[in-house]
PDB file of N, CA and C in Angstrom:
ATOM      1  N   UNK A  71      12.403 104.090 112.848  1.00  0.00           N
ATOM      2  CA  UNK A  71      12.607 103.444 111.262  1.00  0.00           C
ATOM      3  C   UNK A  71      14.171 102.891 111.756  1.00  0.00           C
ATOM      4  N   UNK A  72      14.710 102.016 110.762  1.00  0.00           N
ATOM      5  CA  UNK A  72      16.199 101.580 110.844  1.00  0.00           C
ATOM      6  C   UNK A  72      16.590 102.687 109.463  1.00  0.00           C
ATOM      7  N   UNK A  73      17.897 102.787 110.271  1.00  0.00           N
ATOM      8  CA  UNK A  73      18.611 103.511 108.790  1.00  0.00           C
ATOM      9  C   UNK A  73      19.461 102.720 108.459  1.00  0.00           C
ATOM     10  N   UNK A  74      19.753 102.301 106.934  1.00  0.00           N
ATOM     11  CA  UNK A  74      21.017 101.630 106.551  1.00  0.00           C
ATOM     12  C   UNK A  74      21.760 102.386 106.188  1.00  0.00           C
ATOM     13  N   UNK A  75      23.163 102.336 106.837  1.00  0.00           N
ATOM     14  CA  UNK A  75      24.732 103.035 106.170  1.00  0.00           C
ATOM     15  C   UNK A  75      25.360 101.684 106.007  1.00  0.00           C
ATOM     16  N   UNK A  76      26.057 102.019 104.534  1.00  0.00           N
ATOM     17  CA  UNK A  76      26.862 101.227 104.356  1.00  0.00           C
ATOM     18  C   UNK A  76      27.831 101.433 102.958  1.00  0.00           C
ATOM     19  N   UNK A  77      29.131 101.025 102.936  1.00  0.00           N
ATOM     20  CA  UNK A  77      29.713 101.437 101.584  1.00  0.00           C
ATOM     21  C   UNK A  77      30.403 100.398 101.107  1.00  0.00           C
ATOM     22  N   UNK A  78      30.116 100.047  99.711  1.00  0.00           N
ATOM     23  CA  UNK A  78      30.399  99.004  98.644  1.00  0.00           C
ATOM     24  C   UNK A  78      31.352  98.957  97.760  1.00  0.00           C
ATOM     25  N   UNK A  79      31.732  97.631  98.028  1.00  0.00           N
ATOM     26  CA  UNK A  79      33.148  97.246  97.454  1.00  0.00           C
ATOM     27  C   UNK A  79      32.584  95.956  96.409  1.00  0.00           C
ATOM     28  N   UNK A  80      33.350  96.275  95.356  1.00  0.00           N
ATOM     29  CA  UNK A  80      33.519  95.084  94.620  1.00  0.00           C
ATOM     30  C   UNK A  80      34.772  94.450  94.469  1.00  0.00           C
ATOM     31  N   UNK A  81      34.618  92.841  93.958  1.00  0.00           N
ATOM     32  CA  UNK A  81      35.904  92.564  93.992  1.00  0.00           C
ATOM     33  C   UNK A  81      35.640  91.557  92.549  1.00  0.00           C
ATOM     34  N   UNK A  82      36.709  91.161  91.930  1.00  0.00           N
ATOM     35  CA  UNK A  82      36.529  90.946  90.457  1.00  0.00           C
ATOM     36  C   UNK A  82      36.357  89.389  90.211  1.00  0.00           C
ATOM     37  N   UNK A  83      36.364  88.779  91.370  1.00  0.00           N
ATOM     38  CA  UNK A  83      36.373  87.441  91.425  1.00  0.00           C
ATOM     39  C   UNK A  83      36.308  86.927  93.200  1.00  0.00           C
ATOM     40  N   UNK A  84      36.243  85.548  93.267  1.00  0.00           N
ATOM     41  CA  UNK A  84      35.862  85.560  94.697  1.00  0.00           C
ATOM     42  C   UNK A  84      37.187  85.566  95.887  1.00  0.00           C
ATOM     43  N   UNK A  85      37.928  86.511  95.477  1.00  0.00           N
ATOM     44  CA  UNK A  85      39.225  86.479  96.347  1.00  0.00           C
ATOM     45  C   UNK A  85      38.426  87.533  97.539  1.00  0.00           C
ATOM     46  N   UNK A  86      38.893  87.198  98.587  1.00  0.00           N
ATOM     47  CA  UNK A  86      38.205  88.465  99.836  1.00  0.00           C
ATOM     48  C   UNK A  86      39.504  88.697 100.720  1.00  0.00           C
ATOM     49  N   UNK A  87      39.371  89.884 100.733  1.00  0.00           N
ATOM     50  CA  UNK A  87      41.003  90.626 100.685  1.00  0.00           C
ATOM     51  C   UNK A  87      40.898  90.337 102.415  1.00  0.00           C
ATOM     52  N   UNK A  88      42.508  90.138 103.000  1.00  0.00           N
ATOM     53  CA  UNK A  88      42.553  89.939 104.263  1.00  0.00           C
ATOM     54  C   UNK A  88      42.043  90.761 105.045  1.00  0.00           C
ATOM     55  N   UNK A  89      41.850  90.455 106.689  1.00  0.00           N
ATOM     56  CA  UNK A  89      41.727  92.160 107.233  1.00  0.00           C
ATOM     57  C   UNK A  89      43.024  93.164 107.343  1.00  0.00           C
ATOM     58  N   UNK A  90      44.277  92.673 107.286  1.00  0.00           N
ATOM     59  CA  UNK A  90      45.244  93.490 107.320  1.00  0.00           C
ATOM     60  C   UNK A  90      44.637  94.302 106.175  1.00  0.00           C
ATOM     61  N   UNK A  91      44.869  93.629 105.091  1.00  0.00           N
ATOM     62  CA  UNK A  91      44.417  94.393 103.446  1.00  0.00           C
ATOM     63  C   UNK A  91      43.426  95.400 103.620  1.00  0.00           C
ATOM     64  N   UNK A  92      42.210  94.950 104.370  1.00  0.00           N
ATOM     65  CA  UNK A  92      40.884  95.828 104.510  1.00  0.00           C
ATOM     66  C   UNK A  92      41.199  97.125 105.162  1.00  0.00           C
ATOM     67  N   UNK A  93      42.091  96.641 106.365  1.00  0.00           N
ATOM     68  CA  UNK A  93      42.256  97.890 107.273  1.00  0.00           C
ATOM     69  C   UNK A  93      43.265  98.896 106.388  1.00  0.00           C
ATOM     70  N   UNK A  94      44.059  98.426 105.976  1.00  0.00           N
ATOM     71  CA  UNK A  94      45.466  99.577 104.979  1.00  0.00           C
ATOM     72  C   UNK A  94      44.177  99.923 104.189  1.00  0.00           C
ATOM     73  N   UNK A  95      43.342  99.711 103.359  1.00  0.00           N
ATOM     74  CA  UNK A  95      42.389 100.224 102.465  1.00  0.00           C
ATOM     75  C   UNK A  95      41.563 101.465 103.375  1.00  0.00           C
ATOM     76  N   UNK A  96      40.976 100.997 104.325  1.00  0.00           N
ATOM     77  CA  UNK A  96      40.256 102.173 105.191  1.00  0.00           C
ATOM     78  C   UNK A  96      41.132 103.067 105.729  1.00  0.00           C
ATOM     79  N   UNK A  97      42.546 102.721 105.719  1.00  0.00           N
ATOM     80  CA  UNK A  97      43.162 103.498 107.140  1.00  0.00           C
ATOM     81  C   UNK A  97      42.882 105.067 106.522  1.00  0.00           C
ATOM     82  N   UNK A  98      42.708 105.755 105.263  1.00  0.00           N
ATOM     83  CA  UNK A  98      42.888 107.245 105.560  1.00  0.00           C
ATOM     84  C   UNK A  98      41.032 107.573 105.639  1.00  0.00           C
ATOM     85  N   UNK A  99      40.012 106.556 106.097  1.00  0.00           N
ATOM     86  CA  UNK A  99      38.996 107.208 106.244  1.00  0.00           C
ATOM     87  C   UNK A  99      38.612 106.954 107.648  1.00  0.00           C
ATOM     88  N   UNK A 100      37.494 107.371 107.845  1.00  0.00           N
ATOM     89  CA  UNK A 100      37.079 107.227 109.636  1.00  0.00           C
ATOM     90  C   UNK A 100      36.674 106.034 109.630  1.00  0.00           C
ATOM     91  N   UNK A 101      36.508 105.153 108.920  1.00  0.00           N
ATOM     92  CA  UNK A 101      36.012 103.091 109.226  1.00  0.00           C
ATOM     93  C   UNK A 101      36.884 102.721 109.401  1.00  0.00           C
ATOM     94  N   UNK A 102      36.482 101.636 110.273  1.00  0.00           N
ATOM     95  CA  UNK A 102      37.589 100.273 110.790  1.00  0.00           C
ATOM     96  C   UNK A 102      36.614  99.098 110.258  1.00  0.00           C
ATOM     97  N   UNK A 103      37.583  98.336 109.951  1.00  0.00           N
ATOM     98  CA  UNK A 103      37.306  96.811 109.813  1.00  0.00           C
ATOM     99  C   UNK A 103      37.475  95.949 110.796  1.00  0.00           C
ATOM    100  N   UNK A 104      36.742  95.153 111.198  1.00  0.00           N
ATOM    101  CA  UNK A 104      36.185  93.711 112.317  1.00  0.00           C
ATOM    102  C   UNK A 104      36.604  92.928 111.406  1.00  0.00           C
ATOM    103  N   UNK A 105      37.205  91.478 112.444  1.00  0.00           N
ATOM    104  CA  UNK A 105      37.237  90.219 112.107  1.00  0.00           C
ATOM    105  C   UNK A 105      35.758  89.751 111.795  1.00  0.00           C
ATOM    106  N   UNK A 106      35.461  89.065 111.076  1.00  0.00           N
ATOM    107  CA  UNK A 106      34.109  88.335 111.066  1.00  0.00           C
ATOM    108  C   UNK A 106      33.655  87.375 110.229  1.00  0.00           C
ATOM    109  N   UNK A 107      32.969  85.931 110.039  1.00  0.00           N
ATOM    110  CA  UNK A 107      33.260  85.090 109.068  1.00  0.00           C
ATOM    111  C   UNK A 107      32.984  85.540 107.752  1.00  0.00           C
ATOM    112  N   UNK A 108      32.716  84.745 106.430  1.00  0.00           N
ATOM    113  CA  UNK A 108      32.550  85.126 105.351  1.00  0.00           C
ATOM    114  C   UNK A 108      31.622  84.248 105.189  1.00  0.00           C
ATOM    115  N   UNK A 109      30.032  85.065 105.088  1.00  0.00           N
ATOM    116  CA  UNK A 109      29.151  84.709 104.602  1.00  0.00           C
ATOM    117  C   UNK A 109      28.385  84.809 103.329  1.00  0.00           C
ATOM    118  N   UNK A 110      27.608  83.590 102.766  1.00  0.00           N
ATOM    119  CA  UNK A 110      27.022  83.771 101.346  1.00  0.00           C
ATOM    120  C   UNK A 110      25.941  84.222 101.363  1.00  0.00           C
ATOM    121  N   UNK A 111      25.276  85.269 100.862  1.00  0.00           N
ATOM    122  CA  UNK A 111      23.902  85.354 100.992  1.00  0.00           C
ATOM    123  C   UNK A 111      23.559  85.273  99.431  1.00  0.00           C
ATOM    124  N   UNK A 112      22.342  85.203  99.486  1.00  0.00           N
ATOM    125  CA  UNK A 112      21.672  84.526  98.142  1.00  0.00           C
ATOM    126  C   UNK A 112      20.133  85.659  98.177  1.00  0.00           C
ATOM    127  N   UNK A 113      20.387  86.949  97.429  1.00  0.00           N
ATOM    128  CA  UNK A 113      19.572  88.493  97.304  1.00  0.00           C
ATOM    129  C   UNK A 113      19.291  88.024  95.707  1.00  0.00           C
ATOM    130  N   UNK A 114      17.735  87.980  96.210  1.00  0.00           N
ATOM    131  CA  UNK A 114      16.571  88.399  94.860  1.00  0.00           C
ATOM    132  C   UNK A 114      16.029  89.269  95.132  1.00  0.00           C
ATOM    133  N   UNK A 115      15.989  90.707  93.792  1.00  0.00           N
ATOM    134  CA  UNK A 115      15.319  91.587  94.030  1.00  0.00           C
ATOM    135  C   UNK A 115      13.832  91.826  93.168  1.00  0.00           C
ATOM    136  N   UNK A 116      12.552  91.809  93.422  1.00  0.00           N
ATOM    137  CA  UNK A 116      11.660  92.093  92.797  1.00  0.00           C
ATOM    138  C   UNK A 116      11.124  93.469  92.518  1.00  0.00           C
ATOM    139  N   UNK A 117      10.346  93.490  91.177  1.00  0.00           N
ATOM    140  CA  UNK A 117       9.885  94.809  90.611  1.00  0.00           C
ATOM    141  C   UNK A 117       8.705  93.876  89.647  1.00  0.00           C
ATOM    142  N   UNK A 118       7.766  94.563  89.028  1.00  0.00           N
ATOM    143  CA  UNK A 118       7.209  94.417  88.119  1.00  0.00           C
ATOM    144  C   UNK A 118       7.800  94.906  86.602  1.00  0.00           C
ATOM    145  N   UNK A 119       6.908  94.504  85.564  1.00  0.00           N
ATOM    146  CA  UNK A 119       7.588  94.953  84.148  1.00  0.00           C
ATOM    147  C   UNK A 119       7.896  96.078  83.883  1.00  0.00           C
ATOM    148  N   UNK A 120       7.011  97.217  84.749  1.00  0.00           N
ATOM    149  CA  UNK A 120       6.865  98.474  84.370  1.00  0.00           C
ATOM    150  C   UNK A 120       8.090  99.646  85.112  1.00  0.00           C
ATOM    151  N   UNK A 121       9.075  98.516  86.250  1.00  0.00           N
ATOM    152  CA  UNK A 121       9.666  99.248  87.275  1.00  0.00           C
ATOM    153  C   UNK A 121       8.990  99.975  88.100  1.00  0.00           C
ATOM    154  N   UNK A 122       7.907  99.681  88.560  1.00  0.00           N
ATOM    155  CA  UNK A 122       7.076 100.542  89.611  1.00  0.00           C
ATOM    156  C   UNK A 122       7.662 101.042  90.567  1.00  0.00           C
ATOM    157  N   UNK A 123       8.331  99.852  91.075  1.00  0.00           N
ATOM    158  CA  UNK A 123       9.077 100.224  92.438  1.00  0.00           C
ATOM    159  C   UNK A 123      10.456 101.117  92.489  1.00  0.00           C
ATOM    160  N   UNK A 124      11.118 100.694  91.504  1.00  0.00           N
ATOM    161  CA  UNK A 124      12.018 101.355  91.025  1.00  0.00           C
ATOM    162  C   UNK A 124      11.765 103.374  90.686  1.00  0.00           C
ATOM    163  N   UNK A 125      10.795 103.077  90.364  1.00  0.00           N
ATOM    164  CA  UNK A 125      10.211 104.603  89.760  1.00  0.00           C
ATOM    165  C   UNK A 125       9.673 105.178  91.325  1.00  0.00           C
ATOM    166  N   UNK A 126       9.221 104.454  92.134  1.00  0.00           N
ATOM    167  CA  UNK A 126       8.895 105.056  93.195  1.00  0.00           C
ATOM    168  C   UNK A 126       9.933 105.245  94.219  1.00  0.00           C
ATOM    169  N   UNK A 127      11.447 104.812  93.949  1.00  0.00           N
ATOM    170  CA  UNK A 127      12.510 104.985  94.743  1.00  0.00           C
ATOM    171  C   UNK A 127      12.872 103.952  95.707  1.00  0.00           C
ATOM    172  N   UNK A 128      12.111 102.726  95.408  1.00  0.00           N
ATOM    173  CA  UNK A 128      11.631 101.753  96.700  1.00  0.00           C
ATOM    174  C   UNK A 128      12.837 100.486  95.791  1.00  0.00           C
ATOM    175  N   UNK A 129      13.127  99.350  96.722  1.00  0.00           N
ATOM    176  CA  UNK A 129      13.419  98.150  96.502  1.00  0.00           C
ATOM    177  C   UNK A 129      13.165  97.191  97.338  1.00  0.00           C
ATOM    178  N   UNK A 130      12.343  95.853  96.720  1.00  0.00           N
ATOM    179  CA  UNK A 130      12.234  94.582  97.593  1.00  0.00           C
ATOM    180  C   UNK A 130      12.873  93.361  96.908  1.00  0.00           C
ATOM    181  N   UNK A 131      12.934  93.573  98.250  1.00  0.00           N
ATOM    182  CA  UNK A 131      14.642  92.017  98.442  1.00  0.00           C
ATOM    183  C   UNK A 131      13.977  90.913  99.415  1.00  0.00           C
ATOM    184  N   UNK A 132      14.572  89.715  98.508  1.00  0.00           N
ATOM    185  CA  UNK A 132      14.653  88.560  99.688  1.00  0.00           C
ATOM    186  C   UNK A 132      15.699  88.062  99.532  1.00  0.00           C
ATOM    187  N   UNK A 133      16.083  87.811 100.835  1.00  0.00           N
ATOM    188  CA  UNK A 133      17.603  87.685 100.984  1.00  0.00           C
ATOM    189  C   UNK A 133      17.686  86.032 102.216  1.00  0.00           C
ATOM    190  N   UNK A 134      18.388  84.975 101.682  1.00  0.00           N
ATOM    191  CA  UNK A 134      18.706  83.933 102.393  1.00  0.00           C
ATOM    192  C   UNK A 134      19.507  83.901 102.922  1.00  0.00           C
ATOM    193  N   UNK A 135      19.961  82.802 103.485  1.00  0.00           N
ATOM    194  CA  UNK A 135      21.313  82.991 104.749  1.00  0.00           C
ATOM    195  C   UNK A 135      21.443  81.533 105.387  1.00  0.00           C
ATOM    196  N   UNK A 136      21.884  80.667 105.399  1.00  0.00           N
ATOM    197  CA  UNK A 136      21.717  79.392 105.929  1.00  0.00           C
ATOM    198  C   UNK A 136      20.606  78.996 106.153  1.00  0.00           C
ATOM    199  N   UNK A 137      19.637  78.247 105.293  1.00  0.00           N
ATOM    200  CA  UNK A 137      18.250  78.006 105.753  1.00  0.00           C
ATOM    201  C   UNK A 137      17.304  79.108 106.256  1.00  0.00           C
ATOM    202  N   UNK A 138      17.445  80.283 106.455  1.00  0.00           N
ATOM    203  CA  UNK A 138      16.412  81.487 106.823  1.00  0.00           C
ATOM    204  C   UNK A 138      16.332  82.300 105.675  1.00  0.00           C
ATOM    205  N   UNK A 139      15.249  83.097 105.717  1.00  0.00           N
ATOM    206  CA  UNK A 139      14.968  84.184 104.764  1.00  0.00           C
ATOM    207  C   UNK A 139      14.370  85.299 105.348  1.00  0.00           C
ATOM    208  N   UNK A 140      14.547  86.296 104.656  1.00  0.00           N
ATOM    209  CA  UNK A 140      14.048  87.839 105.254  1.00  0.00           C
ATOM    210  C   UNK A 140      13.411  88.351 103.890  1.00  0.00           C
ATOM    211  N   UNK A 141      12.435  89.220 104.496  1.00  0.00           N
ATOM    212  CA  UNK A 141      11.920  90.289 102.884  1.00  0.00           C
ATOM    213  C   UNK A 141      12.469  91.579 103.613  1.00  0.00           C
ATOM    214  N   UNK A 142      13.321  92.208 102.780  1.00  0.00           N
ATOM    215  CA  UNK A 142      13.651  93.467 103.124  1.00  0.00           C
ATOM    216  C   UNK A 142      12.872  94.705 102.131  1.00  0.00           C
ATOM    217  N   UNK A 143      12.672  95.791 102.514  1.00  0.00           N
ATOM    218  CA  UNK A 143      11.957  96.866 101.820  1.00  0.00           C
ATOM    219  C   UNK A 143      12.998  97.951 101.947  1.00  0.00           C
ATOM    220  N   UNK A 144      13.739  98.409 100.703  1.00  0.00           N
ATOM    221  CA  UNK A 144      14.632  99.699 100.868  1.00  0.00           C
ATOM    222  C   UNK A 144      14.018 100.789  99.872  1.00  0.00           C
ATOM    223  N   UNK A 145      14.274 101.997 100.881  1.00  0.00           N
ATOM    224  CA  UNK A 145      13.560 103.671 100.334  1.00  0.00           C
ATOM    225  C   UNK A 145      14.909 104.159  99.489  1.00  0.00           C
ATOM    226  N   UNK A 146      14.665 104.959  98.863  1.00  0.00           N
ATOM    227  CA  UNK A 146      15.483 105.724  97.887  1.00  0.00           C
ATOM    228  C   UNK A 146      16.296 106.457  99.321  1.00  0.00           C
ATOM    229  N   UNK A 147      17.411 106.984  99.003  1.00  0.00           N
ATOM    230  CA  UNK A 147      18.510 107.424  99.893  1.00  0.00           C
ATOM    231  C   UNK A 147      19.479 108.030  99.104  1.00  0.00           C
ATOM    232  N   UNK A 148      20.564 108.532  99.859  1.00  0.00           N
ATOM    233  CA  UNK A 148      21.696 109.400  99.442  1.00  0.00           C
ATOM    234  C   UNK A 148      22.799 108.644  99.674  1.00  0.00           C
ATOM    235  N   UNK A 149      23.985 109.105  98.620  1.00  0.00           N
ATOM    236  CA  UNK A 149      25.108 108.880  98.536  1.00  0.00           C
ATOM    237  C   UNK A 149      26.058 109.969  99.030  1.00  0.00           C
ATOM    238  N   UNK A 150      27.201 109.998  99.888  1.00  0.00           N
ATOM    239  CA  UNK A 150      28.010 111.015  99.939  1.00  0.00           C
ATOM    240  C   UNK A 150      29.511 110.446 100.231  1.00  0.00           C
ATOM    241  N   UNK A 151      30.106 110.770  99.080  1.00  0.00           N
ATOM    242  CA  UNK A 151      31.298 110.390  99.020  1.00  0.00           C
ATOM    243  C   UNK A 151      31.513 108.986  98.976  1.00  0.00           C
ATOM    244  N   UNK A 152      30.882 107.873  98.595  1.00  0.00           N
ATOM    245  CA  UNK A 152      30.798 106.761  98.667  1.00  0.00           C
ATOM    246  C   UNK A 152      30.041 106.056  99.926  1.00  0.00           C
ATOM    247  N   UNK A 153      29.191 106.600 100.538  1.00  0.00           N
ATOM    248  CA  UNK A 153      28.586 106.372 101.747  1.00  0.00           C
ATOM    249  C   UNK A 153      27.057 106.536 101.482  1.00  0.00           C
ATOM    250  N   UNK A 154      26.618 105.145 101.490  1.00  0.00           N
ATOM    251  CA  UNK A 154      25.377 105.113 100.866  1.00  0.00           C
ATOM    252  C   UNK A 154      24.381 104.846 102.255  1.00  0.00           C
ATOM    253  N   UNK A 155      23.375 105.937 102.512  1.00  0.00           N
ATOM    254  CA  UNK A 155      22.457 106.071 103.515  1.00  0.00           C
ATOM    255  C   UNK A 155      20.982 106.155 102.951  1.00  0.00           C
ATOM    256  N   UNK A 156      19.970 104.876 103.631  1.00  0.00           N
ATOM    257  CA  UNK A 156      18.797 105.242 103.478  1.00  0.00           C
ATOM    258  C   UNK A 156      18.057 104.614 104.337  1.00  0.00           C
ATOM    259  N   UNK A 157      16.461 104.874 104.416  1.00  0.00           N
ATOM    260  CA  UNK A 157      15.510 103.650 105.106  1.00  0.00           C
ATOM    261  C   UNK A 157      15.623 102.095 104.757  1.00  0.00           C
ATOM    262  N   UNK A 158      15.459 101.174 105.604  1.00  0.00           N
ATOM    263  CA  UNK A 158      15.393 100.192 105.069  1.00  0.00           C
ATOM    264  C   UNK A 158      14.640  99.307 106.389  1.00  0.00           C
ATOM    265  N   UNK A 159      13.609  98.371 106.294  1.00  0.00           N
ATOM    266  CA  UNK A 159      12.893  97.468 106.880  1.00  0.00           C
ATOM    267  C   UNK A 159      13.304  96.341 106.155  1.00  0.00           C
ATOM    268  N   UNK A 160      13.333  95.703 107.255  1.00  0.00           N
ATOM    269  CA  UNK A 160      13.483  93.924 107.200  1.00  0.00           C
ATOM    270  C   UNK A 160      12.780  92.830 108.146  1.00  0.00           C
ATOM    271  N   UNK A 161      12.321  92.031 107.765  1.00  0.00           N
ATOM    272  CA  UNK A 161      11.470  91.025 108.422  1.00  0.00           C
ATOM    273  C   UNK A 161      12.153  89.921 108.344  1.00  0.00           C
ATOM    274  N   UNK A 162      11.945  88.919 109.305  1.00  0.00           N
ATOM    275  CA  UNK A 162      12.241  87.567 109.031  1.00  0.00           C
ATOM    276  C   UNK A 162      10.931  86.741 108.233  1.00  0.00           C
ATOM    277  N   UNK A 163      11.028  85.910 108.027  1.00  0.00           N
ATOM    278  CA  UNK A 163      10.180  84.827 106.779  1.00  0.00           C
ATOM    279  C   UNK A 163      10.341  83.731 107.509  1.00  0.00           C
ATOM    280  N   UNK A 164       9.268  83.595 108.505  1.00  0.00           N
ATOM    281  CA  UNK A 164       9.755  82.528 109.843  1.00  0.00           C
ATOM    282  C   UNK A 164       8.750  80.818 109.159  1.00  0.00           C
ATOM    283  N   UNK A 165       9.420  79.984 109.744  1.00  0.00           N
ATOM    284  CA  UNK A 165       8.725  78.311 109.098  1.00  0.00           C
ATOM    285  C   UNK A 165       9.313  78.002 108.204  1.00  0.00           C
ATOM    286  N   UNK A 166       8.942  76.582 108.202  1.00  0.00           N
ATOM    287  CA  UNK A 166       9.857  75.791 106.873  1.00  0.00           C
ATOM    288  C   UNK A 166       8.549  76.365 105.552  1.00  0.00           C
ATOM    289  N   UNK A 167       9.821  76.762 104.705  1.00  0.00           N
ATOM    290  CA  UNK A 167       9.409  76.814 103.543  1.00  0.00           C
ATOM    291  C   UNK A 167       8.743  78.359 103.453  1.00  0.00           C
ATOM    292  N   UNK A 168       9.085  79.212 104.714  1.00  0.00           N
ATOM    293  CA  UNK A 168       7.963  80.691 104.694  1.00  0.00           C
ATOM    294  C   UNK A 168       8.271  81.615 103.055  1.00  0.00           C
ATOM    295  N   UNK A 169       9.580  81.302 102.330  1.00  0.00           N
ATOM    296  CA  UNK A 169       9.439  82.041 101.198  1.00  0.00           C
ATOM    297  C   UNK A 169       9.275  81.431 100.289  1.00  0.00           C
ATOM    298  N   UNK A 170       8.065  80.237 100.143  1.00  0.00           N
ATOM    299  CA  UNK A 170       7.590  79.315  99.005  1.00  0.00           C
ATOM    300  C   UNK A 170       6.987  80.203  98.154  1.00  0.00           C
ATOM    301  N   UNK A 171       6.158  81.321  98.657  1.00  0.00           N
ATOM    302  CA  UNK A 171       5.216  82.045  97.759  1.00  0.00           C
ATOM    303  C   UNK A 171       5.945  83.256  96.585  1.00  0.00           C
ATOM    304  N   UNK A 172       7.322  82.746  96.894  1.00  0.00           N
ATOM    305  CA  UNK A 172       8.024  83.979  96.301  1.00  0.00           C
ATOM    306  C   UNK A 172       8.786  83.493  95.059  1.00  0.00           C
ATOM    307  N   UNK A 173       8.469  84.381  93.877  1.00  0.00           N
ATOM    308  CA  UNK A 173       8.764  83.878  92.698  1.00  0.00           C
ATOM    309  C   UNK A 173      10.231  84.107  92.565  1.00  0.00           C
ATOM    310  N   UNK A 174      10.727  82.883  91.787  1.00  0.00           N
ATOM    311  CA  UNK A 174      12.542  82.730  91.491  1.00  0.00           C
ATOM    312  C   UNK A 174      12.712  83.396  90.854  1.00  0.00           C
TER     313      UNK A 174
END
């Protein structure tokens, strides 16, 4: 079962820090920044009005990137000094209009 490990960062506007700025920010940690292209993801999270998934410690997401879509299910996890870790399952939604049945 795949495990997702991530550090989450927020920015106040559309500014993307340079690689040197990221490396400087991460210098006191065991993490390193690598050069990668900037990508714009479109995520939509789903739950019912009662919040049943959230109450069960789950998150259901549809992700779109460059004409492709994936469905993802995330389990409850843990956070240790800003490092988030949890089980995550993600499957591609293939074919033209594969995510058409998902509500906006």
